[in-house]
Amino acid sequence: MQSWKWNRKKPPVFPLLVLILLFFIAFSTLHSEHIIQRIHENPDHVHNHQEVSSATFVKPNLSGHLKQAAEVLDRFSRCNSTVEYNGRKVAWLGDSQHSGHWSARPESCDVFSGKWVFDNVSHPLYNESDCPYMSDQLACHKHGRSDLGYQYWRWQPHNCNLKRWNVKEMWEKLRGKRLMFVGDSLNRGQWISMVCLLQSVIPADKRSMSPNAHLTIFRAEEYNATVEFLWAPLLVESNSDDPVNHRLDERIIRPDTVLRHASLWENADILVFNTYLWWRQGPVKLLWTAEENGACEELDGHGAMELAMGAWADWVSSKVDPLMKRVFFVTMSPTHLWSREWKPGSKGNCYGEKDPIDLEGYWGSGSDLPTMSTVEKILRHLNSKVSVINITQLSEYRKDGHPSIFRKFWEPLRPEQLSNPPSYSDCIHWCLPGVPDVWNELLFHFL
Ligand SMILES: *[C@@H]1O[C@H](CO)[C@@H](O)[C@H](O)[C@H]1NC(C)=O
Ligand SMILES: *[C@@H]1O[C@H](CO)[C@@H](O)[C@H](O)[C@H]1NC(C)=O
Ligand SMILES: *[C@@H]1O[C@H](CO)[C@@H](O)[C@H](O)[C@H]1NC(C)=O
Ligand SMILES: *[C@@H]1O[C@H](CO)[C@@H](O)[C@H](O)[C@H]1NC(C)=O
Ligand SMILES: *[C@@H]1O[C@H](CO)[C@@H](O)[C@H](O)[C@H]1NC(C)=O
Ligand SMILES: *[C@@H]1O[C@H](CO)[C@@H](O)[C@H](O)[C@H]1NC(C)=O
């Protein structure tokens, strides 16, 4: 478990302000061209952000597309030097407005609060073997899972009903449009689920899938519509932007630019974003656009995620017209790595789990609360432009929904692994049909 340095110490306000002022003066001479400086008017920020130099703000560059190929990060990118994070923040449009509260939804029912109901009549919404676009990482039945209970659960909100999934109605909503999922492998799972949900009513010769790459596109001719997936696990530009050849040991991001990805997603009509797990793997290196010599800073994953979401939020608040474009953000997908969290005293993980957790409000360590509150804080400001698909609590209950050992693994498994199945179980992704289908039913509900 990681502990976040972020919120630990609470220095008195007066010396903090003096320090902020000093750093403000120092940085305003250092980075006069690229950096917008301002001391944040909002006193909340003085309390929330303990970094003394939080006075320095960088405005993400949203004009034009990245042209200089040499500057693009890839798996060969290296930092020439690394120093500790100096406190620069990403300034974004919505942040200064301090819009405060969520506007009241027209409907008062919270569809994310509810319970799982066993329902083998209405679910699954499609058969695993009927979907030609199924991934071998998610096809659990094909890879030997014999208990199929995980496919039969329906999400029942406490105070209302979810809109019933209707494939024709969904296609009508998508007619002439581009629906694009942007994010990591969890988001890709949701995209595959959506393609499987949608493809059955399109004749085989009237649909196509482009080869697996940075941007994968499912097309349905008759509706002139596409359902696409863009690999961007950290949202901002990073050295992990190749879906296959990326580095896991040293993550480098450009915290102030989403341009490389935004140029691909900006023309989509409906966007579904996620980002979470890639920020949970230790420190991240920051390469600010203003640094030309590969001089990086290092920051913990939580802080780096806040910067990246700030750059993304800047894009949303300056480029999204809610009348023309729908934007969704899918909250973090929980993992089930420690069975002791739902079964005290046990030593396993999700391996062998066949039923959901029925303890209302169950919350394990797979969903990080500080991350959730950071995300909530940012999304609150984007309230009028982004709809939240809050899948975290409902997915927390589904310890039975992961592939565990029933998927294709890319590395050959060693004998000692094979003799101890929990040691190589995948308790992060989700079997299909399964939990991500419900995330898409929620998307359908709000579309
Ligand atoms: C933003 O990026 C474009 C394209 O790379 C560049 O021409 C422009 O100078 C940049 N603007 C700023 C303020 O850095
Ligand atoms: C649904 O579940 C019930 C109770 O477990 C079982 O009796 C029934 O045969 C199942 N129906 C189908 C179609 O699987
Ligand atoms: C899945 O397959 C079974 C048996 O082949 C069939 O009865 C059922 O209707 C199928 N379900 C869907 C959603 O297509
Ligand atoms: C198909 O949709 C695109 C937008 O995604 C639009 O530009 C184009 O005109 C449409 N074509 C037809 C034939 O409707
Ligand atoms: C690292 O420094 C060398 C020499 O100063 C320079 O040529 C190179 O471009 C730098 N690397 C990066 C990633 O900027
Ligand atoms: C999602 O729901 C949880 C409660 O289940 C809540 O604590 C959290 O703030 C919500 N997240 C967002 C981004 O709204």
Coordinates of C-alpha atoms in Angstrom, one line a residue, residues 57-280:
F57 CA 1.1 27.8 -12.8
V58 CA 1.7 26.5 -16.3
K59 CA -1.0 27.0 -18.9
P60 CA -1.4 23.9 -21.2
N61 CA -0.8 24.7 -24.9
L62 CA -4.0 24.0 -26.8
S63 CA -3.2 25.8 -30.0
G64 CA -2.4 23.7 -33.0
H65 CA -1.0 20.2 -33.1
L66 CA 2.4 18.9 -32.1
K67 CA 4.4 19.1 -35.3
Q68 CA 8.0 18.5 -34.2
A69 CA 8.3 14.7 -34.3
A70 CA 11.6 14.9 -32.4
E71 CA 9.8 16.1 -29.3
V72 CA 7.3 13.2 -29.1
L73 CA 7.9 10.8 -26.2
D74 CA 8.2 7.1 -26.8
R75 CA 9.6 4.1 -25.1
F76 CA 13.2 5.2 -25.9
S77 CA 12.7 8.6 -24.2
R78 CA 15.0 9.2 -21.3
C79 CA 15.4 12.1 -18.8
N80 CA 18.8 13.7 -18.9
S81 CA 18.5 14.6 -15.3
T82 CA 15.9 14.4 -12.6
V83 CA 15.2 16.7 -9.7
E84 CA 12.4 16.7 -7.2
Y85 CA 9.2 18.2 -8.2
N86 CA 9.3 21.9 -7.7
G87 CA 5.6 22.6 -7.3
R88 CA 4.6 23.8 -10.7
K89 CA 0.9 23.3 -11.3
V90 CA -1.3 23.2 -14.4
A91 CA -3.6 26.2 -14.7
W92 CA -6.9 25.4 -16.3
L93 CA -9.8 27.4 -17.2
G94 CA -12.4 26.0 -14.9
D95 CA -10.2 26.0 -11.9
S96 CA -10.3 29.7 -11.3
Q97 CA -14.0 30.0 -11.6
H98 CA -14.5 27.8 -8.5
S99 CA -17.9 26.8 -9.5
G100 CA -18.6 25.1 -6.3
H101 CA -21.4 22.6 -6.3
W102 CA -22.8 20.0 -8.6
S103 CA -25.9 21.4 -10.3
A104 CA -28.9 19.3 -9.4
R105 CA -29.6 16.6 -11.9
P106 CA -33.1 16.7 -13.4
E107 CA -33.7 13.2 -12.0
S108 CA -33.1 12.9 -8.3
C109 CA -32.3 9.1 -8.3
D110 CA -28.7 8.1 -7.8
V111 CA -28.4 5.2 -10.1
F112 CA -24.9 4.4 -8.8
S113 CA -26.3 3.5 -5.4
G114 CA -28.0 0.1 -5.6
K115 CA -27.4 -3.6 -5.5
W116 CA -26.6 -6.6 -7.7
V117 CA -29.6 -8.8 -8.5
F118 CA -29.1 -12.4 -9.9
D119 CA -31.1 -12.3 -13.1
N120 CA -30.4 -15.0 -15.6
V121 CA -33.3 -14.0 -17.7
S122 CA -32.2 -10.5 -18.7
H123 CA -28.4 -11.1 -18.5
P124 CA -26.0 -11.7 -20.1
L125 CA -26.9 -9.2 -22.9
Y126 CA -24.8 -11.2 -25.4
N127 CA -23.0 -14.6 -25.6
E128 CA -19.3 -14.7 -25.3
S129 CA -18.9 -16.9 -28.3
D130 CA -21.2 -14.8 -30.5
C131 CA -18.9 -11.8 -30.4
P132 CA -16.2 -12.0 -33.1
Y133 CA -14.4 -9.0 -31.5
M134 CA -14.0 -10.6 -28.1
S135 CA -10.5 -10.3 -26.5
D136 CA -8.7 -13.4 -25.4
Q137 CA -7.8 -11.6 -22.2
L138 CA -11.5 -11.2 -21.3
A139 CA -13.1 -14.4 -22.7
C140 CA -13.1 -16.3 -19.4
H141 CA -15.5 -19.1 -20.4
K142 CA -13.4 -19.9 -23.5
H143 CA -10.3 -20.0 -21.3
G144 CA -11.8 -22.5 -18.9
R145 CA -14.0 -20.8 -16.4
S146 CA -16.9 -23.1 -15.8
D147 CA -18.9 -21.2 -13.1
L148 CA -20.8 -18.7 -15.2
G149 CA -22.7 -16.9 -12.4
Y150 CA -20.6 -13.8 -13.1
Q151 CA -22.6 -13.2 -16.3
Y152 CA -26.0 -13.2 -14.7
W153 CA -26.0 -10.2 -12.5
R154 CA -28.1 -7.1 -13.1
W155 CA -27.5 -3.7 -11.5
Q156 CA -30.6 -2.5 -9.6
P157 CA -30.5 1.1 -8.3
H158 CA -32.2 1.5 -5.0
N159 CA -34.7 4.1 -5.9
C160 CA -35.4 3.8 -9.6
N161 CA -34.7 1.5 -12.5
L162 CA -32.0 1.7 -15.1
K163 CA -33.1 2.3 -18.6
R164 CA -33.4 -1.1 -20.3
W165 CA -30.6 -1.7 -22.8
N166 CA -31.9 -1.5 -26.3
V167 CA -29.5 -2.1 -29.1
K168 CA -31.5 -0.5 -31.9
E169 CA -32.1 2.6 -29.8
M170 CA -28.4 2.8 -29.0
W171 CA -27.6 2.7 -32.7
E172 CA -30.1 5.5 -33.4
K173 CA -28.3 7.6 -30.8
L174 CA -25.0 6.8 -32.6
R175 CA -26.2 7.4 -36.1
G176 CA -23.7 9.6 -38.1
K177 CA -21.6 9.9 -35.0
R178 CA -18.2 8.9 -33.6
L179 CA -18.2 7.3 -30.1
M180 CA -14.7 7.2 -28.7
F181 CA -13.3 5.5 -25.6
V182 CA -10.0 7.0 -24.4
G183 CA -7.9 5.5 -21.7
D184 CA -6.2 2.3 -20.5
S185 CA -6.9 -1.4 -20.7
L186 CA -9.9 -1.1 -18.4
N187 CA -11.5 1.4 -20.7
R188 CA -10.5 -0.9 -23.6
G189 CA -12.5 -3.6 -21.9
Q190 CA -15.5 -1.3 -21.8
W191 CA -15.0 -0.5 -25.5
I192 CA -15.0 -4.3 -26.3
S193 CA -18.1 -4.7 -24.3
M194 CA -19.8 -1.9 -26.2
V195 CA -18.7 -3.4 -29.6
C196 CA -20.0 -6.8 -28.5
L197 CA -23.3 -5.3 -27.3
L198 CA -23.7 -3.4 -30.6
Q199 CA -22.4 -5.7 -33.3
S200 CA -25.0 -8.4 -33.3
V201 CA -27.6 -6.5 -35.3
I202 CA -25.1 -5.4 -38.0
P203 CA -24.6 -7.9 -40.9
A204 CA -21.1 -9.2 -41.1
D205 CA -20.4 -7.5 -44.4
K206 CA -21.7 -4.2 -43.2
R207 CA -19.2 -3.8 -40.3
S208 CA -15.5 -3.7 -40.0
M209 CA -12.7 -3.4 -37.5
S210 CA -9.4 -1.6 -38.2
P211 CA -6.2 -3.4 -37.1
N212 CA -5.2 -3.0 -33.5
A213 CA -3.1 0.1 -33.1
H214 CA -3.0 3.4 -31.1
L215 CA -6.6 4.0 -32.4
T216 CA -8.8 1.1 -33.1
I217 CA -12.1 1.7 -35.0
F218 CA -15.2 -0.4 -35.3
R219 CA -17.4 0.8 -38.2
A220 CA -21.1 0.2 -39.0
E221 CA -21.9 1.3 -42.5
E222 CA -25.6 1.4 -42.3
Y223 CA -25.5 3.9 -39.4
N224 CA -22.4 5.7 -40.7
A225 CA -21.2 5.4 -37.1
T226 CA -17.9 4.4 -35.4
V227 CA -17.1 3.0 -32.0
E228 CA -13.4 3.7 -31.4
F229 CA -10.8 3.1 -28.8
L230 CA -7.8 5.4 -28.3
W231 CA -5.0 4.1 -26.1
A232 CA -3.9 7.0 -23.8
P233 CA -3.5 5.4 -20.3
L234 CA -2.2 8.6 -18.7
L235 CA -4.4 11.0 -20.8
V236 CA -1.5 13.4 -21.3
E237 CA 1.4 12.6 -23.7
S238 CA 3.7 10.0 -22.2
N239 CA 6.3 7.3 -23.0
S240 CA 3.5 4.7 -22.6
D241 CA 1.5 5.9 -25.6
D242 CA 2.2 2.8 -27.8
P243 CA -0.3 0.2 -26.8
V244 CA 2.2 -2.6 -27.2
N245 CA 5.7 -1.3 -26.9
H246 CA 5.7 0.8 -23.8
R247 CA 7.9 1.0 -20.8
L248 CA 6.7 0.2 -17.4
D249 CA 9.8 0.9 -15.3
E250 CA 10.2 4.6 -16.0
R251 CA 7.1 6.6 -16.8
I252 CA 7.7 10.0 -18.3
I253 CA 4.7 12.4 -19.0
R254 CA 4.4 15.8 -20.4
P255 CA 2.1 17.1 -17.7
D256 CA 1.1 20.1 -19.7
T257 CA 0.1 18.7 -23.0
V258 CA -2.7 16.4 -24.2
L259 CA -2.3 17.6 -27.7
R260 CA -0.9 14.4 -29.2
H261 CA -4.0 12.6 -28.1
A262 CA -6.5 15.5 -28.3
S263 CA -5.8 15.8 -32.1
L264 CA -7.2 12.3 -32.4
W265 CA -10.1 12.6 -30.0
E266 CA -11.2 16.2 -30.7
N267 CA -13.6 15.3 -33.5
A268 CA -15.4 12.6 -31.7
D269 CA -19.0 13.3 -30.8
I270 CA -19.2 11.2 -27.7
L271 CA -16.1 10.8 -25.6
V272 CA -15.7 8.3 -22.7
F273 CA -12.5 8.8 -20.7
N274 CA -10.8 7.0 -17.8
T275 CA -7.5 7.0 -16.1
Y276 CA -6.3 5.5 -12.8
L277 CA -4.3 2.4 -12.5
W278 CA -1.3 3.6 -14.4
W279 CA -0.8 6.3 -11.7
R280 CA -0.6 3.6 -9.0

